[in-house]
């Protein structure tokens, strides 16, 4: 890794609409993306609900920000780790999650999935590897 | 803050960005541009329309480097660079063009 | 009595306390993040299943829709209601207990 580049991980543990944490967290990720650090995002506990497909706030007078997760690839935020046990406890599988992708500049702009389903043990390992962890 | 075109009043924030995205129409862009002594040409509209489409799809106004990359992909390499975009929008392509497009200030604009 | 639960059952104990203290025959309305309890296949599904015979369960439709919880995923016996029926439930019960 280059000098001065740190490993940042954003940890999301809240459902999208009941509190403002998820939206604030997403905005911080997009703003932080300007600093050219090594960035990854973890979705743990109710945070996995942020990535649920089919969100539609048309009847509830709130902003539907789930389309914004699809812009993360444009912002070079391409490593999204979702804890498998959190999905299971909530009756969800990978198929319930948004199809988030990025174009790999180092591999002929091939479209690749940003989402990695990891076990609790792997998530614990990822957390250990970070220089900075920001929680939302 | 607000401004008026014909008989209609448009609410803005303190930096002049439209308060309600749905209030936007091409006249709003023309009006805001005139305030900045800027005449909107087809190349300007190309970027403004691109931004409106981007917002429609992702619900955010893109940061300038994201905009530059995306414009390059959609409209060609000769347009997807800061020089071209800054010539069109000297106050900063993301900020100025987003304003004319009726979008909020770009997310990730520092 | 109408009980409302607006917190995620995976994060707060509001649903548990509600189920522990709601008398049989109560109406229980899940709103906001509380609606996550209404889906099948979750770690809390059994709690709702055991309680549906004693209580009438409702979930607020607009909150389900916002969160992408399809009606096909709901536990049998949970009724989807709109804002108008929420008002009717509140008005039709003598008291409303909001488990925050």
Tab-separated table of C-alpha atoms in Angstrom:
chain	number	residue	atom	x	y	z
A	1	UNK	CA	0.000	0.000	0.000
A	2	UNK	CA	1.153	3.565	-0.747
A	3	UNK	CA	2.492	5.776	2.018
A	4	UNK	CA	-0.216	7.726	3.788
A	5	UNK	CA	-2.973	5.444	2.613
A	6	UNK	CA	-4.914	3.890	5.450
A	7	UNK	CA	-7.445	1.106	5.551
A	8	UNK	CA	-10.827	2.606	6.401
A	9	UNK	CA	-13.837	0.476	7.171
A	10	UNK	CA	-17.340	1.869	7.563
A	11	UNK	CA	-19.467	-0.390	9.741
A	12	UNK	CA	-23.233	-0.180	9.176
A	13	UNK	CA	-25.446	-1.796	11.811
A	14	UNK	CA	-28.755	0.061	11.442
A	15	UNK	CA	-31.857	-0.451	9.330
A	16	UNK	CA	-32.378	2.217	6.662
A	17	UNK	CA	-35.402	4.319	7.643
A	18	UNK	CA	-36.155	4.040	11.374
A	19	UNK	CA	-33.156	6.206	12.280
A	20	UNK	CA	-30.942	8.553	10.299
A	21	UNK	CA	-27.744	6.490	10.838
A	22	UNK	CA	-27.874	4.601	7.537
A	23	UNK	CA	-28.371	7.690	5.378
A	24	UNK	CA	-25.745	9.671	7.300
A	25	UNK	CA	-23.322	6.767	7.014
A	26	UNK	CA	-23.843	6.537	3.267
A	27	UNK	CA	-23.201	10.262	2.851
A	28	UNK	CA	-20.007	10.044	4.894
A	29	UNK	CA	-18.818	7.157	2.706
A	30	UNK	CA	-19.430	9.212	-0.463
A	31	UNK	CA	-17.692	12.273	0.974
A	32	UNK	CA	-14.807	10.197	2.341
A	33	UNK	CA	-14.331	8.595	-1.080
A	34	UNK	CA	-12.709	11.855	-2.242
A	35	UNK	CA	-9.661	11.197	-0.023
A	36	UNK	CA	-8.224	8.250	-1.968
A	37	UNK	CA	-7.922	5.911	0.959
A	38	UNK	CA	-8.385	2.150	0.956
A	39	UNK	CA	-12.082	1.903	1.728
A	40	UNK	CA	-14.402	-0.982	2.550
A	41	UNK	CA	-17.898	-1.126	4.005
A	42	UNK	CA	-19.284	-3.731	6.397
A	43	UNK	CA	-22.971	-4.544	6.794
A	44	UNK	CA	-23.699	-6.242	10.108
A	45	UNK	CA	-26.908	-6.810	12.123
A	46	UNK	CA	-29.794	-4.624	10.863
A	47	UNK	CA	-27.318	-2.906	8.538
A	48	UNK	CA	-27.945	-5.700	6.025
A	49	UNK	CA	-31.482	-4.321	5.559
A	50	UNK	CA	-29.927	-1.273	3.853
A	51	UNK	CA	-29.140	-3.475	0.863
A	52	UNK	CA	-32.587	-5.110	0.580
A	53	UNK	CA	-34.077	-5.004	-2.918
A	54	UNK	CA	-37.488	-3.499	-3.641
A	55	UNK	CA	-37.413	-0.520	-1.255
A	56	UNK	CA	-40.175	1.884	-2.245
A	57	UNK	CA	-40.950	4.916	-0.113
A	58	UNK	CA	-43.636	6.204	-2.485
A	59	UNK	CA	-46.330	5.815	0.199
A	60	UNK	CA	-44.372	7.074	3.179
A	61	UNK	CA	-42.992	10.517	2.406
A	62	UNK	CA	-39.333	9.592	3.010
A	63	UNK	CA	-36.453	9.732	0.563
A	64	UNK	CA	-35.659	6.328	-0.920
A	65	UNK	CA	-31.873	6.321	-0.832
A	66	UNK	CA	-31.362	2.695	-1.809
A	67	UNK	CA	-30.560	3.674	-5.456
A	68	UNK	CA	-27.589	5.644	-4.127
A	69	UNK	CA	-25.808	2.427	-3.050
A	70	UNK	CA	-25.538	1.658	-6.771
A	71	UNK	CA	-23.385	4.769	-7.201
A	72	UNK	CA	-20.744	3.449	-4.773
A	73	UNK	CA	-18.916	1.765	-7.662
A	74	UNK	CA	-18.579	5.156	-9.429
A	75	UNK	CA	-17.024	6.502	-6.221
A	76	UNK	CA	-14.518	3.604	-6.216
A	77	UNK	CA	-16.080	2.068	-3.129
A	78	UNK	CA	-16.029	-1.501	-4.340
A	79	UNK	CA	-15.623	-3.719	-1.282
A	80	UNK	CA	-18.892	-4.304	0.510
A	81	UNK	CA	-18.807	-7.079	3.106
A	82	UNK	CA	-22.112	-8.511	4.307
A	83	UNK	CA	-22.169	-10.796	7.335
A	84	UNK	CA	-23.857	-14.066	6.456
A	85	UNK	CA	-25.172	-14.793	9.955
A	86	UNK	CA	-26.893	-11.391	10.048
A	87	UNK	CA	-28.662	-12.222	6.776
A	88	UNK	CA	-29.759	-15.633	8.061
A	89	UNK	CA	-31.195	-14.251	11.312
A	90	UNK	CA	-33.308	-11.892	9.185
A	91	UNK	CA	-34.562	-14.507	6.732
A	92	UNK	CA	-32.518	-13.028	3.877
A	93	UNK	CA	-30.188	-14.498	1.285
A	94	UNK	CA	-27.833	-12.977	-1.257
A	95	UNK	CA	-30.723	-12.921	-3.758
A	96	UNK	CA	-32.545	-10.411	-1.535
A	97	UNK	CA	-29.706	-7.913	-1.849
A	98	UNK	CA	-29.198	-5.202	-4.463
A	99	UNK	CA	-26.947	-6.210	-7.334
A	100	UNK	CA	-24.088	-3.783	-6.686
A	101	UNK	CA	-21.219	-3.775	-9.145
A	102	UNK	CA	-18.168	-1.809	-10.263
A	103	UNK	CA	-16.001	-1.706	-13.352
A	104	UNK	CA	-12.513	-3.000	-12.716
A	105	UNK	CA	-10.095	-0.568	-14.385
A	106	UNK	CA	-7.247	-3.042	-13.967
A	107	UNK	CA	-9.154	-5.795	-15.739
A	108	UNK	CA	-10.436	-4.239	-19.000
A	109	UNK	CA	-13.354	-2.509	-17.181
A	110	UNK	CA	-15.006	-5.835	-16.534
A	111	UNK	CA	-18.135	-5.490	-14.410
A	112	UNK	CA	-17.662	-7.211	-11.061
A	113	UNK	CA	-19.794	-7.637	-7.975
A	114	UNK	CA	-18.944	-5.363	-5.050
A	115	UNK	CA	-20.808	-7.561	-2.572
A	116	UNK	CA	-18.957	-10.212	-0.624
A	117	UNK	CA	-20.883	-12.413	1.773
A	118	UNK	CA	-18.568	-13.272	4.657
A	119	UNK	CA	-18.917	-15.378	7.775
A	120	UNK	CA	-18.838	-13.886	11.266
A	121	UNK	CA	-15.298	-15.234	11.717
A	122	UNK	CA	-14.184	-13.599	8.462
A	123	UNK	CA	-15.818	-10.330	9.501
A	124	UNK	CA	-13.934	-10.422	12.805
A	125	UNK	CA	-10.735	-10.926	10.830
A	126	UNK	CA	-11.523	-7.990	8.483
A	127	UNK	CA	-12.117	-5.691	11.456
A	128	UNK	CA	-8.700	-6.609	12.854
A	129	UNK	CA	-7.026	-5.558	9.590
A	130	UNK	CA	-8.301	-1.960	9.598
A	131	UNK	CA	-6.445	1.211	10.529
A	132	UNK	CA	-9.629	3.211	11.046
A	133	UNK	CA	-13.177	1.968	11.733
A	134	UNK	CA	-16.162	4.328	11.541
A	135	UNK	CA	-19.482	3.180	12.961
A	136	UNK	CA	-23.009	4.073	11.889
B	1	UNK	CA	-34.184	32.597	-0.185
B	2	UNK	CA	-36.143	32.620	-3.398
B	3	UNK	CA	-36.368	34.070	-6.902
B	4	UNK	CA	-39.199	34.767	-9.291
B	5	UNK	CA	-39.759	33.923	-12.937
B	6	UNK	CA	-42.961	35.326	-14.427
B	7	UNK	CA	-45.431	34.900	-11.580
B	8	UNK	CA	-43.942	31.824	-9.994
B	9	UNK	CA	-41.721	31.892	-6.904
B	10	UNK	CA	-38.919	29.339	-6.534
B	11	UNK	CA	-37.498	28.562	-3.088
B	12	UNK	CA	-33.737	28.039	-2.806
B	13	UNK	CA	-31.220	27.317	-0.063
B	14	UNK	CA	-28.710	29.950	1.062
B	15	UNK	CA	-26.339	29.055	-1.784
B	16	UNK	CA	-29.012	29.353	-4.460
B	17	UNK	CA	-29.699	25.650	-5.001
B	18	UNK	CA	-33.345	24.894	-5.727
B	19	UNK	CA	-35.166	23.728	-2.577
B	20	UNK	CA	-37.569	21.445	-4.431
B	21	UNK	CA	-36.208	19.305	-7.236
B	22	UNK	CA	-39.698	19.024	-8.688
B	23	UNK	CA	-39.923	22.803	-9.213
B	24	UNK	CA	-37.295	22.615	-11.944
B	25	UNK	CA	-37.911	23.486	-15.581
B	26	UNK	CA	-35.540	24.704	-18.334
B	27	UNK	CA	-36.480	28.313	-17.579
B	28	UNK	CA	-35.025	27.890	-14.090
B	29	UNK	CA	-31.675	26.849	-15.582
B	30	UNK	CA	-31.736	29.787	-18.002
B	31	UNK	CA	-32.558	32.198	-15.192
B	32	UNK	CA	-29.793	30.925	-12.872
B	33	UNK	CA	-27.259	30.992	-15.720
B	34	UNK	CA	-28.151	34.566	-16.628
B	35	UNK	CA	-27.527	35.582	-12.993
B	36	UNK	CA	-23.983	34.204	-13.425
B	37	UNK	CA	-23.531	35.923	-16.838
B	38	UNK	CA	-23.476	32.559	-18.504
B	39	UNK	CA	-25.300	31.787	-21.777
B	40	UNK	CA	-26.468	28.207	-21.951
B	41	UNK	CA	-25.385	26.484	-25.171
B	42	UNK	CA	-26.068	22.928	-26.340
B	43	UNK	CA	-22.898	21.606	-24.658
B	44	UNK	CA	-24.108	23.128	-21.363
B	45	UNK	CA	-27.488	21.468	-21.771
B	46	UNK	CA	-25.819	18.148	-22.508
B	47	UNK	CA	-24.178	18.243	-19.072
B	48	UNK	CA	-27.278	19.592	-17.300
B	49	UNK	CA	-29.444	16.877	-18.800
B	50	UNK	CA	-26.838	14.268	-17.953
B	51	UNK	CA	-26.890	15.403	-14.321
B	52	UNK	CA	-30.661	15.236	-14.151
B	53	UNK	CA	-30.565	11.677	-15.487
B	54	UNK	CA	-27.817	10.760	-13.030
B	55	UNK	CA	-29.886	12.098	-10.147
B	56	UNK	CA	-32.984	10.283	-11.376
B	57	UNK	CA	-31.072	7.008	-11.355
B	58	UNK	CA	-28.936	7.329	-8.194
B	59	UNK	CA	-30.719	10.007	-6.138
B	60	UNK	CA	-27.516	11.998	-5.666
B	61	UNK	CA	-25.651	14.768	-7.421
B	62	UNK	CA	-22.272	13.223	-8.282
B	63	UNK	CA	-18.931	14.589	-7.056
B	64	UNK	CA	-16.896	16.288	-9.768
B	65	UNK	CA	-14.491	13.407	-10.429
B	66	UNK	CA	-17.410	10.971	-10.628
B	67	UNK	CA	-19.188	13.317	-13.016
B	68	UNK	CA	-16.081	13.675	-15.202
B	69	UNK	CA	-15.620	9.920	-15.450
B	70	UNK	CA	-19.300	9.290	-16.150
B	71	UNK	CA	-19.490	12.027	-18.808
B	72	UNK	CA	-16.451	10.510	-20.510
B	73	UNK	CA	-18.166	7.162	-20.631
B	74	UNK	CA	-21.467	8.528	-21.917
B	75	UNK	CA	-20.454	11.428	-24.184
B	76	UNK	CA	-16.902	10.532	-25.144
B	77	UNK	CA	-13.348	11.069	-23.886
B	78	UNK	CA	-13.077	14.584	-25.402
B	79	UNK	CA	-15.822	15.710	-23.014
B	80	UNK	CA	-14.921	13.603	-19.997
B	81	UNK	CA	-12.105	15.804	-18.745
B	82	UNK	CA	-11.892	18.709	-16.313
B	83	UNK	CA	-10.636	21.185	-18.928
B	84	UNK	CA	-13.721	20.798	-21.115
B	85	UNK	CA	-16.103	20.862	-18.158
B	86	UNK	CA	-14.440	23.841	-16.448
B	87	UNK	CA	-14.606	25.807	-19.688
B	88	UNK	CA	-18.352	25.255	-19.740
B	89	UNK	CA	-18.839	25.792	-16.015
B	90	UNK	CA	-16.049	28.011	-14.665
B	91	UNK	CA	-17.489	27.992	-11.126
B	92	UNK	CA	-16.892	24.247	-10.984
B	93	UNK	CA	-18.704	21.749	-13.196
B	94	UNK	CA	-20.361	19.805	-10.402
B	95	UNK	CA	-21.462	22.773	-8.301
B	96	UNK	CA	-22.541	25.141	-11.059
B	97	UNK	CA	-24.102	22.581	-13.385
B	98	UNK	CA	-25.903	20.871	-10.497
B	99	UNK	CA	-27.361	24.200	-9.489
B	100	UNK	CA	-28.694	24.876	-12.985
B	101	UNK	CA	-30.024	21.322	-13.128
B	102	UNK	CA	-32.041	21.948	-9.965
B	103	UNK	CA	-30.115	19.366	-7.945
B	104	UNK	CA	-28.780	19.747	-4.414
B	105	UNK	CA	-25.097	20.523	-3.903
B	106	UNK	CA	-23.057	17.466	-4.905
B	107	UNK	CA	-22.447	14.779	-2.302
B	108	UNK	CA	-18.747	14.293	-1.763
B	109	UNK	CA	-17.844	17.798	-2.862
B	110	UNK	CA	-15.160	19.009	-0.476
C	1	UNK	CA	-55.907	-2.181	23.874
C	2	UNK	CA	-53.828	-1.356	20.825
C	3	UNK	CA	-50.095	-1.964	21.158
C	4	UNK	CA	-47.679	-0.463	18.650
C	5	UNK	CA	-44.066	-1.591	18.196
C	6	UNK	CA	-41.773	0.643	16.149
C	7	UNK	CA	-38.339	-0.867	16.840
C	8	UNK	CA	-36.512	-3.649	15.048
C	9	UNK	CA	-36.923	-6.932	16.977
C	10	UNK	CA	-33.267	-7.690	16.231
C	11	UNK	CA	-32.013	-4.557	17.928
C	12	UNK	CA	-34.385	-3.725	20.789
C	13	UNK	CA	-36.495	-5.693	23.237
C	14	UNK	CA	-39.686	-3.685	22.515
C	15	UNK	CA	-41.420	-6.572	20.746
C	16	UNK	CA	-40.533	-9.040	23.522
C	17	UNK	CA	-41.871	-6.731	26.215
C	18	UNK	CA	-45.006	-6.080	24.199
C	19	UNK	CA	-45.652	-9.810	23.754
C	20	UNK	CA	-44.975	-10.435	27.445
C	21	UNK	CA	-47.418	-7.785	28.659
C	22	UNK	CA	-50.159	-7.629	26.027
C	23	UNK	CA	-53.338	-9.307	27.295
C	24	UNK	CA	-54.924	-11.941	25.026
C	25	UNK	CA	-57.285	-10.303	22.564
C	26	UNK	CA	-55.102	-7.214	22.091
C	27	UNK	CA	-54.382	-5.611	18.751
C	28	UNK	CA	-50.667	-5.419	17.965
C	29	UNK	CA	-49.599	-3.072	15.182
C	30	UNK	CA	-46.052	-3.215	13.810
C	31	UNK	CA	-44.823	0.101	12.398
C	32	UNK	CA	-41.511	1.646	11.232
C	33	UNK	CA	-38.615	-0.769	11.944
C	34	UNK	CA	-41.071	-2.918	13.923
C	35	UNK	CA	-42.374	-4.323	10.621
C	36	UNK	CA	-39.202	-6.405	10.218
C	37	UNK	CA	-40.770	-8.800	12.752
C	38	UNK	CA	-43.589	-9.608	10.321
C	39	UNK	CA	-41.473	-11.516	7.780
C	40	UNK	CA	-41.006	-15.274	7.600
C	41	UNK	CA	-37.677	-17.011	7.992
C	42	UNK	CA	-36.276	-14.738	10.664
C	43	UNK	CA	-34.914	-15.508	14.113
C	44	UNK	CA	-38.054	-13.982	15.668
C	45	UNK	CA	-40.661	-15.625	13.408
C	46	UNK	CA	-41.546	-18.226	16.061
C	47	UNK	CA	-42.412	-15.536	18.633
C	48	UNK	CA	-44.986	-14.015	16.307
C	49	UNK	CA	-46.331	-17.428	15.271
C	50	UNK	CA	-46.903	-18.355	18.906
C	51	UNK	CA	-48.686	-15.059	19.548
C	52	UNK	CA	-50.990	-14.875	16.496
C	53	UNK	CA	-53.636	-17.059	18.108
C	54	UNK	CA	-53.876	-14.752	21.139
C	55	UNK	CA	-53.646	-11.388	19.397
C	56	UNK	CA	-54.550	-9.735	16.128
C	57	UNK	CA	-51.370	-8.665	14.325
C	58	UNK	CA	-51.176	-5.799	11.885
C	59	UNK	CA	-48.248	-4.329	9.930
C	60	UNK	CA	-48.265	-0.886	8.358
C	61	UNK	CA	-48.182	-1.256	4.565
C	62	UNK	CA	-46.217	1.904	3.664
C	63	UNK	CA	-43.485	0.913	6.161
C	64	UNK	CA	-43.276	-2.617	4.725
C	65	UNK	CA	-43.056	-1.180	1.225
C	66	UNK	CA	-40.350	1.352	2.135
C	67	UNK	CA	-38.207	-1.477	3.495
C	68	UNK	CA	-38.760	-3.811	0.557
C	69	UNK	CA	-40.644	-6.449	2.563
C	70	UNK	CA	-42.970	-8.059	0.040
C	71	UNK	CA	-46.427	-9.073	1.286
C	72	UNK	CA	-45.726	-12.640	0.127
C	73	UNK	CA	-43.042	-12.859	2.851
C	74	UNK	CA	-45.396	-12.055	5.725
C	75	UNK	CA	-46.204	-14.554	8.455
C	76	UNK	CA	-49.736	-15.977	8.063
C	77	UNK	CA	-52.200	-14.018	10.167
C	78	UNK	CA	-50.424	-10.655	9.935
C	79	UNK	CA	-52.771	-8.167	8.286
C	80	UNK	CA	-51.443	-5.290	6.219
C	81	UNK	CA	-53.084	-1.942	6.998
C	82	UNK	CA	-52.768	1.615	5.691
C	83	UNK	CA	-52.634	4.907	7.544
C	84	UNK	CA	-56.439	5.176	7.558
C	85	UNK	CA	-56.837	1.808	9.289
C	86	UNK	CA	-54.086	2.788	11.758
C	87	UNK	CA	-56.276	5.715	12.765
C	88	UNK	CA	-59.342	3.449	12.978
C	89	UNK	CA	-57.448	1.008	15.211
C	90	UNK	CA	-56.282	3.820	17.485
C	91	UNK	CA	-59.774	5.291	17.653
C	92	UNK	CA	-61.458	1.913	18.104
C	93	UNK	CA	-59.355	0.976	21.142
C	94	UNK	CA	-59.764	2.661	24.480
C	95	UNK	CA	-56.020	3.001	24.954
C	96	UNK	CA	-52.897	2.909	22.802
C	97	UNK	CA	-49.675	1.590	24.284
C	98	UNK	CA	-46.635	2.549	22.194
C	99	UNK	CA	-43.627	0.311	22.896
C	100	UNK	CA	-40.821	2.611	21.856
